[in-house]
Amino acid sequence: MSNGAVIITGASRGIGRDIAIGLAEAGYDLALVARSADALEQVAASLPGDGTYVAYPGDISNWDDAMRIVKEAHEKFGAIHGLVNNAGVTQDGLFMRMSKENWQLPIDVNLNGTFYFTRAIAPIMMRQRQGRIVNISSVIGLTGNAGQANYAASKAGIIALTKSVAKELGGRGVTANAVAPGFISTDMTADLPEKVQADMLGQIPLKRFGEGKDVAGVVKFLLSPEASYITGQT
Ligand code: NAP
């Protein structure tokens, strides 16, 4: 039997795909979102378990796409247990050289995209009197980082958004939490210079980079019955 349906953005690769694998193993039906339709279909076809996995191609930084996808997923699954706002981008550059366009991209995708999907799902979850929202922030949103002022601001914004939503929706049985991973080996981090990667590794107590499944385990917990009294947390 299904544990309910969960929408995951950025499910075509990286951490989002690993979250999809973890949630499929845990018995959830999944609505998979990203821009690349082919990659999403491949993920949907390869997932374990016997749930229903549906690809919803779209751009999370587009309000109309977000509204359409949430509506279609709601119609398909009848109820939505969880939303995992995972899709995200970096556009690194030193602050003194940062153009308006470079500033804008992570804000549009990471922060606005998280707002759009949360805004679309909120009335549905409030009517259900049940729902779990999990937003993927970053440790950079807590610490800041040279060369990532735009990304850091978007990820700190996600934490503040999460805490506010938790306060407004908690009375209707809806929780909202953020997850702030450190360095996770994916396409996003593969391009960082070796020196930067070595410096980061030196600061990691466990002396290895994280993997998508390390994040997936936390997300799975936050969607589980055991986490029903946790909200507004990072
Ligand atoms: P990734 O491998 O680059 O994957 C990013 C995912 O987001 C892809 O599925 C991509 O699919 C999707 N995406 C990007 N822009 C989108 C848009 N406009 N609309 C819809 N989907 C979009 O990145 P990742 O490392 O897995 O990161 C996943 C999340 O974890 C991000 O929010 C990231 O900030 C966060 N995070 C990552 C790390 C790390 O070290 N990797 C650390 C902390 C936090 P398409 O290209 O097909 O759209």
Coordinates of N, CA and C and ligand atoms in Angstrom, one line a residue:
M1 N 0.8 -1.2 0.0 CA 0.0 0.0 0.0 C 0.9 1.3 0.0
S2 N 0.4 2.3 -0.7 CA 1.2 3.5 -0.8 C 1.2 4.3 0.5
N3 N 2.3 5.0 0.8 CA 2.3 5.8 2.0 C 1.9 7.2 1.7
G4 N 1.4 7.4 0.4 CA 1.0 8.8 0.0 C 1.9 9.3 -1.1
A5 N 1.5 10.4 -1.7 CA 2.2 11.0 -2.8 C 3.1 12.1 -2.4
V6 N 4.3 12.2 -3.0 CA 5.2 13.3 -2.7 C 5.7 13.9 -4.0
I7 N 5.7 15.2 -4.0 CA 6.3 15.9 -5.2 C 7.7 16.3 -4.9
I8 N 8.6 15.9 -5.8 CA 10.1 16.2 -5.6 C 10.5 17.1 -6.8
T9 N 11.0 18.3 -6.5 CA 11.6 19.0 -7.6 C 13.1 18.7 -7.7
G10 N 13.6 18.9 -9.0 CA 15.0 18.6 -9.2 C 15.3 17.1 -9.1
A11 N 14.3 16.3 -9.6 CA 14.4 14.8 -9.4 C 15.2 14.1 -10.5
S12 N 15.7 14.9 -11.5 CA 16.2 14.3 -12.7 C 17.7 13.8 -12.5
R13 N 18.3 14.3 -11.5 CA 19.7 13.8 -11.2 C 20.1 14.3 -9.8
G14 N 21.3 13.9 -9.4 CA 21.9 14.4 -8.1 C 21.1 14.0 -6.9
I15 N 21.0 14.9 -5.9 CA 20.4 14.7 -4.7 C 18.9 14.4 -4.9
G16 N 18.2 15.1 -5.8 CA 16.8 14.8 -6.0 C 16.5 13.4 -6.5
R17 N 17.4 12.9 -7.4 CA 17.2 11.5 -7.8 C 17.4 10.6 -6.7
D18 N 18.4 10.8 -5.8 CA 18.6 9.9 -4.7 C 17.4 10.0 -3.7
I19 N 16.9 11.2 -3.5 CA 15.7 11.3 -2.7 C 14.5 10.5 -3.3
A20 N 14.4 10.6 -4.6 CA 13.3 9.8 -5.3 C 13.5 8.3 -5.0
I21 N 14.8 7.8 -5.1 CA 15.0 6.4 -4.9 C 14.7 6.0 -3.5
G22 N 15.1 6.9 -2.5 CA 14.8 6.6 -1.1 C 13.3 6.6 -0.8
L23 N 12.6 7.5 -1.4 CA 11.2 7.6 -1.1 C 10.4 6.5 -1.8
A24 N 10.9 6.1 -3.0 CA 10.3 4.9 -3.7 C 10.5 3.7 -2.9
E25 N 11.7 3.5 -2.4 CA 11.9 2.3 -1.5 C 11.0 2.3 -0.3
A26 N 10.7 3.5 0.2 CA 9.9 3.7 1.4 C 8.4 3.6 1.1
G27 N 8.0 3.4 -0.1 CA 6.6 3.1 -0.5 C 5.8 4.4 -0.8
Y28 N 6.4 5.4 -1.3 CA 5.6 6.6 -1.7 C 5.4 6.6 -3.2
D29 N 4.3 7.2 -3.6 CA 4.0 7.5 -5.0 C 4.8 8.9 -5.2
L30 N 5.3 9.1 -6.4 CA 6.1 10.3 -6.6 C 5.7 11.1 -7.9
A31 N 5.7 12.4 -7.7 CA 5.6 13.3 -8.8 C 7.0 13.9 -9.0
L32 N 7.6 13.7 -10.1 CA 9.0 14.1 -10.3 C 9.1 15.3 -11.2
V33 N 9.8 16.3 -10.8 CA 9.8 17.6 -11.5 C 11.2 18.0 -11.8
A34 N 11.5 18.5 -13.1 CA 12.7 19.1 -13.5 C 12.5 19.6 -14.9
R35 N 13.4 20.3 -15.5 CA 13.2 20.8 -16.9 C 13.4 19.7 -17.9
S36 N 14.3 18.8 -17.7 CA 14.6 17.8 -18.7 C 13.7 16.6 -18.7
A37 N 12.7 16.6 -19.6 CA 11.7 15.5 -19.6 C 12.3 14.1 -19.8
D38 N 13.3 14.0 -20.7 CA 13.9 12.7 -20.9 C 14.5 12.1 -19.7
A39 N 15.3 12.9 -19.0 CA 16.0 12.5 -17.8 C 14.9 12.1 -16.7
L40 N 13.9 12.8 -16.6 CA 12.8 12.5 -15.6 C 12.2 11.2 -15.9
E41 N 11.9 11.0 -17.2 CA 11.2 9.7 -17.6 C 12.2 8.5 -17.3
Q42 N 13.5 8.7 -17.5 CA 14.4 7.7 -17.2 C 14.5 7.4 -15.7
V43 N 14.4 8.4 -14.9 CA 14.4 8.2 -13.4 C 13.1 7.5 -13.0
A44 N 12.0 7.9 -13.6 CA 10.7 7.3 -13.2 C 10.7 5.8 -13.6
A45 N 11.3 5.5 -14.7 CA 11.3 4.1 -15.2 C 12.3 3.2 -14.3
S46 N 13.2 3.9 -13.7 CA 14.3 3.1 -13.0 C 14.0 2.9 -11.5
L47 N 13.0 3.6 -11.0 CA 12.8 3.6 -9.5 C 12.4 2.2 -9.0
P48 N 12.9 1.9 -7.8 CA 12.5 0.6 -7.2 C 11.1 0.7 -6.6
G49 N 10.6 -0.4 -6.1 CA 9.2 -0.4 -5.5 C 8.1 -0.5 -6.5
D50 N 6.9 -0.5 -6.0 CA 5.8 -0.6 -6.9 C 4.8 0.5 -6.9
G51 N 5.4 1.7 -6.5 CA 4.5 2.9 -6.5 C 4.3 3.4 -7.9
T52 N 3.5 4.5 -8.0 CA 3.2 5.2 -9.2 C 4.2 6.4 -9.3
Y53 N 5.0 6.5 -10.4 CA 6.0 7.5 -10.5 C 5.7 8.3 -11.8
V54 N 5.4 9.6 -11.7 CA 5.0 10.4 -12.9 C 5.9 11.5 -13.1
A55 N 6.4 11.7 -14.3 CA 7.3 12.9 -14.6 C 6.4 14.1 -15.0
Y56 N 6.8 15.2 -14.4 CA 6.1 16.5 -14.7 C 7.2 17.5 -15.1
P57 N 7.6 17.6 -16.4 CA 8.6 18.5 -16.8 C 8.1 20.0 -16.6
G58 N 9.0 20.8 -16.2 CA 8.7 22.2 -16.0 C 9.8 23.0 -15.4
D59 N 9.7 24.3 -15.4 CA 10.7 25.2 -14.8 C 10.2 25.7 -13.5
I60 N 10.8 25.4 -12.4 CA 10.3 25.8 -11.1 C 10.3 27.3 -10.9
S61 N 11.2 28.0 -11.7 CA 11.2 29.5 -11.5 C 10.1 30.2 -12.3
N62 N 9.2 29.4 -12.9 CA 8.0 29.9 -13.6 C 6.8 29.6 -12.8
W63 N 6.1 30.7 -12.4 CA 4.9 30.6 -11.5 C 3.8 29.7 -12.2
D64 N 3.6 29.9 -13.5 CA 2.6 29.1 -14.2 C 2.9 27.6 -14.2
D65 N 4.2 27.3 -14.4 CA 4.6 25.9 -14.4 C 4.3 25.3 -13.0
A66 N 4.7 26.0 -12.0 CA 4.5 25.5 -10.6 C 3.0 25.2 -10.3
M67 N 2.2 26.2 -10.7 CA 0.7 26.0 -10.4 C 0.2 24.9 -11.2
R68 N 0.6 24.7 -12.5 CA 0.1 23.6 -13.3 C 0.5 22.3 -12.8
I69 N 1.8 22.2 -12.4 CA 2.3 20.9 -12.0 C 1.6 20.4 -10.7
V70 N 1.5 21.3 -9.7 CA 0.9 21.0 -8.5 C -0.6 20.6 -8.7
K71 N -1.3 21.3 -9.6 CA -2.7 21.0 -9.9 C -2.8 19.6 -10.5
E72 N -1.9 19.4 -11.5 CA -2.0 18.1 -12.2 C -1.6 16.9 -11.3
A73 N -0.6 17.1 -10.4 CA -0.3 16.0 -9.5 C -1.4 15.8 -8.5
H74 N -2.0 16.9 -8.0 CA -3.1 16.7 -7.1 C -4.3 16.0 -7.7
E75 N -4.6 16.3 -9.0 CA -5.7 15.6 -9.7 C -5.3 14.1 -9.9
K76 N -4.0 13.8 -10.2 CA -3.6 12.5 -10.4 C -3.7 11.6 -9.1
F77 N -3.1 12.2 -8.1 CA -2.9 11.4 -6.9 C -4.0 11.5 -5.8
G78 N -4.9 12.6 -6.0 CA -6.0 12.8 -5.1 C -5.6 13.5 -3.8
A79 N -4.5 13.1 -3.2 CA -4.0 13.8 -2.0 C -2.5 13.9 -2.2
I80 N -1.9 14.9 -1.5 CA -0.4 15.1 -1.6 C 0.1 15.1 -0.2
H81 N 0.9 14.0 0.2 CA 1.4 14.0 1.5 C 2.6 14.9 1.7
G82 N 3.5 15.0 0.7 CA 4.7 15.8 0.9 C 5.1 16.6 -0.3
L83 N 5.9 17.7 -0.1 CA 6.5 18.4 -1.1 C 8.0 18.6 -0.7
V84 N 8.9 18.1 -1.6 CA 10.3 18.3 -1.4 C 10.9 19.3 -2.4
N85 N 11.1 20.5 -1.9 CA 11.7 21.6 -2.8 C 13.2 21.4 -2.9
N86 N 13.6 20.7 -3.8 CA 15.1 20.3 -3.9 C 15.8 21.0 -5.1
A87 N 15.1 21.3 -6.2 CA 15.8 21.8 -7.4 C 16.5 23.1 -7.0
G88 N 17.8 23.2 -7.5 CA 18.5 24.4 -7.2 C 19.7 24.6 -8.1
V89 N 20.2 25.8 -8.2 CA 21.3 26.1 -9.1 C 22.3 27.0 -8.4
T90 N 23.6 27.0 -8.9 CA 24.6 28.0 -8.4 C 24.9 28.8 -9.6
Q91 N 25.4 30.0 -9.3 CA 26.0 30.9 -10.4 C 27.1 31.7 -9.7
D92 N 28.2 31.0 -9.5 CA 29.2 31.6 -8.6 C 30.0 32.7 -9.2
G93 N 30.5 33.6 -8.4 CA 31.3 34.7 -8.8 C 31.5 35.7 -7.6
L94 N 32.7 36.3 -7.7 CA 33.0 37.3 -6.6 C 32.0 38.4 -6.6
F95 N 31.7 38.8 -5.4 CA 30.6 39.8 -5.1 C 30.9 41.1 -5.9
M96 N 32.2 41.5 -5.9 CA 32.5 42.8 -6.5 C 32.4 42.8 -8.0
R97 N 32.2 41.6 -8.6 CA 32.0 41.5 -10.0 C 30.6 41.0 -10.4
M98 N 29.8 40.8 -9.4 CA 28.5 40.2 -9.6 C 27.6 41.1 -10.3
S99 N 27.1 40.6 -11.5 CA 26.1 41.4 -12.3 C 24.7 41.2 -11.7
K100 N 23.8 42.0 -12.1 CA 22.4 41.9 -11.7 C 21.8 40.5 -12.2
E101 N 22.2 40.1 -13.4 CA 21.8 38.8 -13.9 C 22.3 37.6 -13.1
N102 N 23.6 37.7 -12.7 CA 24.2 36.6 -11.9 C 23.6 36.5 -10.5
W103 N 23.2 37.7 -10.0 CA 22.5 37.7 -8.7 C 21.2 37.1 -8.8
Q104 N 20.5 37.3 -9.9 CA 19.1 37.0 -10.0 C 18.8 35.5 -10.2
L105 N 19.7 34.7 -10.9 CA 19.4 33.3 -11.2 C 19.1 32.5 -10.0
P106 N 20.0 32.4 -9.0 CA 19.8 31.5 -7.9 C 18.5 32.0 -7.1
I107 N 18.3 33.3 -7.1 CA 17.1 33.8 -6.4 C 15.8 33.4 -7.1
D108 N 15.9 33.5 -8.4 CA 14.7 33.0 -9.2 C 14.4 31.6 -9.1
V109 N 15.4 30.7 -9.2 CA 15.2 29.3 -9.1 C 15.1 28.8 -7.7
N110 N 16.1 29.1 -6.9 CA 16.1 28.5 -5.5 C 15.0 29.1 -4.6
L111 N 15.0 30.4 -4.5 CA 14.1 31.0 -3.5 C 12.7 31.1 -4.1
N112 N 12.6 31.7 -5.3 CA 11.3 31.9 -5.9 C 10.6 30.6 -6.2
G113 N 11.4 29.7 -6.8 CA 10.8 28.4 -7.1 C 10.3 27.7 -5.9
T114 N 11.0 27.8 -4.8 CA 10.5 27.2 -3.5 C 9.2 27.9 -3.1
F115 N 9.2 29.2 -3.2 CA 8.0 29.9 -2.8 C 6.8 29.5 -3.7
Y116 N 7.0 29.4 -5.0 CA 5.9 29.1 -6.0 C 5.3 27.7 -5.6
F117 N 6.2 26.7 -5.5 CA 5.6 25.4 -5.2 C 4.9 25.3 -3.8
T118 N 5.5 26.0 -2.8 CA 4.9 26.0 -1.5 C 3.6 26.7 -1.5
R119 N 3.6 27.8 -2.3 CA 2.3 28.6 -2.4 C 1.2 27.8 -3.1
A120 N 1.6 27.0 -4.1 CA 0.7 26.2 -4.8 C 0.1 25.0 -3.9
I121 N 1.0 24.5 -3.1 CA 0.6 23.3 -2.3 C -0.1 23.6 -1.0
A122 N 0.1 24.8 -0.5 CA -0.4 25.2 0.8 C -1.9 25.0 1.0
P123 N -2.7 25.6 0.0 CA -4.1 25.4 0.2 C -4.6 24.0 0.2
I124 N -3.9 23.2 -0.6 CA -4.3 21.7 -0.7 C -4.0 21.1 0.6
M125 N -2.8 21.3 1.1 CA -2.4 20.6 2.4 C -3.2 21.2 3.6
M126 N -3.6 22.5 3.5 CA -4.4 23.0 4.6 C -5.8 22.4 4.6
R127 N -6.3 22.2 3.4 CA -7.7 21.5 3.3 C -7.6 20.0 3.7
Q128 N -6.4 19.4 3.4 CA -6.2 18.0 3.9 C -6.1 17.9 5.4
R129 N -5.7 19.1 6.0 CA -5.3 19.1 7.4 C -4.1 18.2 7.7
Q130 N -3.2 18.1 6.7 CA -2.0 17.2 6.8 C -1.1 17.5 5.6
G131 N 0.2 17.6 5.9 CA 1.1 17.8 4.8 C 2.5 18.0 5.4
R132 N 3.5 17.7 4.6 CA 4.9 17.8 5.0 C 5.6 18.6 3.9
I133 N 6.2 19.7 4.2 CA 7.0 20.4 3.3 C 8.5 20.4 3.7
V134 N 9.4 19.9 2.8 CA 10.8 19.8 3.1 C 11.6 20.6 2.1
N135 N 12.3 21.7 2.5 CA 13.0 22.5 1.6 C 14.5 22.3 1.7
I136 N 15.1 22.1 0.6 CA 16.6 21.8 0.6 C 17.3 23.2 0.6
S137 N 17.8 23.6 1.7 CA 18.7 24.8 1.8 C 20.1 24.3 1.6
S138 N 21.0 24.9 2.3 CA 22.4 24.5 2.2 C 23.2 25.1 3.5
V139 N 24.2 24.4 3.9 CA 25.0 25.0 4.9 C 25.5 26.4 4.6
I140 N 25.7 26.6 3.3 CA 26.1 28.0 2.8 C 25.1 29.1 3.2
G141 N 23.8 28.6 3.3 CA 22.8 29.6 3.7 C 22.9 30.0 5.2
L142 N 23.7 29.2 6.0 CA 23.9 29.5 7.4 C 25.2 30.2 7.6
T143 N 26.2 29.9 6.8 CA 27.5 30.4 7.0 C 27.9 31.6 6.0
G144 N 27.3 31.6 4.9 CA 27.8 32.5 3.8 C 29.0 31.9 3.2
N145 N 29.4 32.3 2.0 CA 30.6 31.8 1.3 C 31.1 32.8 0.3
A146 N 32.4 33.0 0.3 CA 33.0 33.8 -0.7 C 32.7 33.3 -2.1
G147 N 32.3 34.1 -3.0 CA 32.0 33.7 -4.3 C 30.6 33.1 -4.5
Q148 N 29.8 33.1 -3.4 CA 28.4 32.6 -3.5 C 27.4 33.5 -2.8
A149 N 27.6 34.8 -2.8 CA 26.7 35.7 -2.1 C 25.2 35.5 -2.6
N150 N 25.1 35.3 -3.9 CA 23.7 35.1 -4.5 C 23.1 33.8 -4.0
Y151 N 23.9 32.7 -4.1 CA 23.4 31.4 -3.6 C 23.1 31.4 -2.1
A152 N 24.1 31.9 -1.4 CA 23.9 32.0 0.1 C 22.6 32.7 0.5
A153 N 22.4 33.9 -0.2 CA 21.2 34.6 0.1 C 19.9 33.8 -0.2
S154 N 20.0 33.1 -1.4 CA 18.8 32.3 -1.7 C 18.5 31.2 -0.7
K155 N 19.6 30.6 -0.2 CA 19.4 29.5 0.7 C 19.1 29.9 2.1
A156 N 19.6 31.1 2.5 CA 19.2 31.7 3.8 C 17.7 32.1 3.7
G157 N 17.3 32.6 2.5 CA 15.9 33.0 2.3 C 15.0 31.8 2.5
I158 N 15.4 30.7 2.0 CA 14.6 29.4 2.1 C 14.4 29.1 3.5
I159 N 15.4 29.3 4.4 CA 15.3 28.9 5.8 C 14.2 29.9 6.4
A160 N 14.3 31.1 6.1 CA 13.4 32.1 6.7 C 11.9 31.8 6.2
L161 N 11.8 31.5 4.9 CA 10.5 31.1 4.3 C 10.0 29.9 5.0
T162 N 10.8 28.9 5.3 CA 10.4 27.7 5.9 C 9.8 28.0 7.3
K163 N 10.6 28.8 8.1 CA 10.1 29.0 9.5 C 8.8 29.8 9.5
S164 N 8.6 30.7 8.5 CA 7.4 31.5 8.5 C 6.2 30.6 8.1
V165 N 6.4 29.8 7.1 CA 5.4 28.9 6.6 C 5.0 27.9 7.8
A166 N 6.0 27.4 8.5 CA 5.7 26.5 9.6 C 4.8 27.2 10.6
K167 N 5.0 28.5 10.9 CA 4.2 29.2 11.8 C 2.7 29.4 11.3
E168 N 2.6 29.7 10.0 CA 1.3 29.9 9.5 C 0.5 28.7 9.2
L169 N 1.1 27.6 8.9 CA 0.4 26.3 8.5 C 0.3 25.3 9.6
G170 N 1.1 25.5 10.7 CA 1.1 24.4 11.7 C -0.2 24.1 12.3
G171 N -1.1 25.1 12.5 CA -2.4 24.9 13.1 C -3.3 24.0 12.2
R172 N -2.9 23.8 11.0 CA -3.7 22.9 10.1 C -3.0 21.6 9.8
G173 N -2.0 21.3 10.7 CA -1.4 20.0 10.6 C -0.3 19.9 9.5
V174 N 0.2 21.0 9.0 CA 1.2 21.0 8.0 C 2.5 21.4 8.6
T175 N 3.5 20.6 8.4 CA 4.9 20.9 8.9 C 5.7 21.4 7.8
A176 N 6.7 22.3 8.1 CA 7.7 22.8 7.1 C 9.1 22.8 7.7
N177 N 10.0 22.1 7.1 CA 11.4 22.0 7.7 C 12.4 22.2 6.5
A178 N 13.5 22.7 6.9 CA 14.6 22.9 5.9 C 15.7 21.8 6.2
V179 N 16.4 21.4 5.2 CA 17.6 20.6 5.3 C 18.8 21.3 4.7
A180 N 19.8 21.4 5.5 CA 21.0 22.2 5.0 C 22.2 21.3 4.9
P181 N 22.3 20.6 3.7 CA 23.5 19.7 3.5 C 24.8 20.5 3.4
G182 N 25.9 19.8 3.7 CA 27.2 20.3 3.4 C 27.6 19.9 2.0
F183 N 28.8 19.6 1.8 CA 29.3 19.2 0.4 C 28.8 17.8 0.0
I184 N 28.0 17.7 -1.0 CA 27.5 16.5 -1.5 C 28.0 16.3 -2.9
S185 N 28.6 15.1 -3.2 CA 29.1 14.9 -4.6 C 28.0 14.7 -5.6
T186 N 27.8 15.7 -6.4 CA 26.9 15.7 -7.6 C 27.4 16.6 -8.7
D187 N 26.7 16.7 -9.8 CA 27.1 17.6 -10.9 C 27.4 19.0 -10.4
M188 N 26.6 19.5 -9.3 CA 26.8 20.8 -8.9 C 28.2 21.1 -8.3
T189 N 28.7 20.1 -7.7 CA 30.0 20.2 -7.0 C 31.2 19.7 -7.8
A190 N 30.9 18.9 -8.9 CA 31.9 18.3 -9.7 C 32.9 19.3 -10.3
D191 N 32.4 20.4 -10.7 CA 33.2 21.4 -11.4 C 34.1 22.3 -10.5
L192 N 33.9 22.2 -9.2 CA 34.7 23.0 -8.3 C 36.2 22.6 -8.5
P193 N 37.1 23.6 -8.5 CA 38.5 23.3 -8.6 C 39.0 22.3 -7.5
E194 N 40.0 21.5 -7.9 CA 40.5 20.5 -7.0 C 41.0 21.1 -5.7
K195 N 41.6 22.3 -5.7 CA 42.1 22.9 -4.5 C 40.9 23.3 -3.6
V196 N 39.8 23.8 -4.1 CA 38.7 24.1 -3.3 C 38.1 22.8 -2.7
Q197 N 38.0 21.8 -3.5 CA 37.5 20.5 -3.0 C 38.4 20.0 -1.8
A198 N 39.7 20.1 -2.0 CA 40.6 19.6 -1.0 C 40.5 20.4 0.3
D199 N 40.3 21.7 0.2 CA 40.2 22.5 1.4 C 38.9 22.2 2.1
M200 N 37.8 21.9 1.3 CA 36.5 21.6 1.9 C 36.6 20.3 2.7
L201 N 37.3 19.3 2.0 CA 37.4 18.0 2.6 C 38.1 18.1 3.9
G202 N 39.1 18.9 4.0 CA 39.9 19.1 5.2 C 39.0 19.6 6.4
Q203 N 37.9 20.3 6.1 CA 37.0 20.8 7.2 C 35.9 19.8 7.5
I204 N 35.8 18.7 6.8 CA 34.7 17.8 7.1 C 35.1 16.8 8.1
P205 N 34.4 16.7 9.3 CA 34.8 15.8 10.3 C 34.9 14.3 9.9
L206 N 34.0 13.9 9.0 CA 34.0 12.5 8.6 C 34.9 12.2 7.5
K207 N 35.6 13.2 7.0 CA 36.7 13.1 6.0 C 36.2 12.4 4.7
R208 N 35.0 12.6 4.4 CA 34.5 12.2 3.1 C 33.4 13.2 2.7
F209 N 33.2 13.3 1.4 CA 32.1 14.1 0.9 C 30.8 13.3 1.1
G210 N 29.7 14.1 1.3 CA 28.4 13.4 1.5 C 27.9 12.9 0.1
E211 N 27.0 12.0 0.2 CA 26.3 11.5 -1.0 C 24.8 11.8 -0.9
G212 N 24.2 11.8 -2.1 CA 22.8 12.1 -2.2 C 22.0 11.3 -1.2
K213 N 22.4 10.0 -1.0 CA 21.6 9.2 -0.1 C 21.7 9.6 1.4
D214 N 22.7 10.3 1.7 CA 22.8 10.9 3.0 C 21.7 11.9 3.3
V215 N 21.5 12.7 2.2 CA 20.4 13.7 2.3 C 19.0 13.0 2.3
A216 N 18.9 12.0 1.4 CA 17.7 11.3 1.2 C 17.2 10.7 2.6
G217 N 18.1 10.2 3.4 CA 17.7 9.7 4.7 C 17.0 10.7 5.6
V218 N 17.5 11.9 5.6 CA 17.0 13.0 6.4 C 15.6 13.3 5.9
V219 N 15.5 13.5 4.6 CA 14.2 13.8 4.0 C 13.1 12.8 4.3
K220 N 13.6 11.5 4.1 CA 12.6 10.4 4.4 C 12.1 10.5 5.9
F221 N 13.0 10.7 6.8 CA 12.6 10.9 8.2 C 11.6 12.0 8.4
L222 N 11.9 13.2 7.7 CA 11.0 14.3 7.9 C 9.6 14.1 7.3
L223 N 9.5 13.1 6.4 CA 8.2 12.8 5.8 C 7.5 11.7 6.6
S224 N 8.2 11.1 7.6 CA 7.7 9.9 8.2 C 6.8 10.2 9.4
P225 N 6.0 9.3 9.9 CA 5.2 9.6 11.1 C 6.0 10.0 12.3
E226 N 7.2 9.5 12.4 CA 8.1 9.8 13.6 C 8.4 11.3 13.6
A227 N 8.3 12.0 12.5 CA 8.7 13.5 12.5 C 7.5 14.4 12.5
S228 N 6.3 13.8 13.0 CA 5.1 14.6 12.9 C 5.1 15.8 13.8
Y229 N 6.0 15.8 14.8 CA 6.0 17.0 15.8 C 7.2 17.8 15.6
I230 N 7.8 17.7 14.4 CA 9.0 18.6 14.1 C 8.6 19.6 13.0
T231 N 8.7 20.9 13.3 CA 8.4 21.9 12.3 C 9.2 23.2 12.5
G232 N 9.5 23.9 11.4 CA 10.2 25.2 11.5 C 11.7 25.0 11.8
Q233 N 12.2 23.8 11.6 CA 13.6 23.5 12.0 C 14.5 23.4 10.7
T234 N 15.7 23.6 10.9 CA 16.7 23.3 9.9 C 17.7 22.2 10.4
Ligands
NAP1 P1 22.3 19.1 -9.4 O1 23.0 17.8 -9.5 O2 22.9 20.2 -10.3 O3 20.8 18.9 -9.8 C1 19.9 20.0 -9.8 C2 18.5 19.5 -10.1 O4 17.7 20.7 -10.1 C3 18.4 18.8 -11.4 O5 17.4 17.8 -11.3 C4 17.9 19.9 -12.3 O6 17.2 19.4 -13.4 C5 17.0 20.7 -11.4 N1 16.8 22.1 -11.8 C6 17.7 23.1 -11.9 N2 17.1 24.2 -12.3 C7 15.8 24.0 -12.4 C8 14.6 24.7 -12.8 N3 14.7 26.0 -13.2 N4 13.4 24.1 -12.9 C9 13.3 22.8 -12.5 N5 14.3 22.0 -12.2 C10 15.5 22.6 -12.1 O7 22.3 19.6 -8.0 P2 22.4 18.9 -6.6 O8 23.7 18.9 -6.1 O9 21.7 17.6 -6.7 O10 21.5 19.9 -5.7 C11 20.2 19.6 -5.3 C12 19.8 20.7 -4.2 O11 20.7 20.5 -3.1 C13 20.0 22.1 -4.7 O12 18.9 22.9 -4.1 C14 21.3 22.5 -4.1 O13 21.4 23.9 -3.8 C15 21.2 21.7 -2.8 N6 22.6 21.5 -2.1 C16 23.5 20.8 -2.8 C17 24.8 20.6 -2.2 C18 25.9 19.9 -2.9 O14 27.0 19.9 -2.3 N7 25.7 19.3 -4.0 C19 25.0 21.1 -0.9 C20 23.9 21.8 -0.2 C21 22.7 21.9 -0.9 P3 17.1 20.1 -14.9 O15 18.5 20.6 -15.2 O16 16.7 19.0 -15.8 O17 16.1 21.1 -14.8

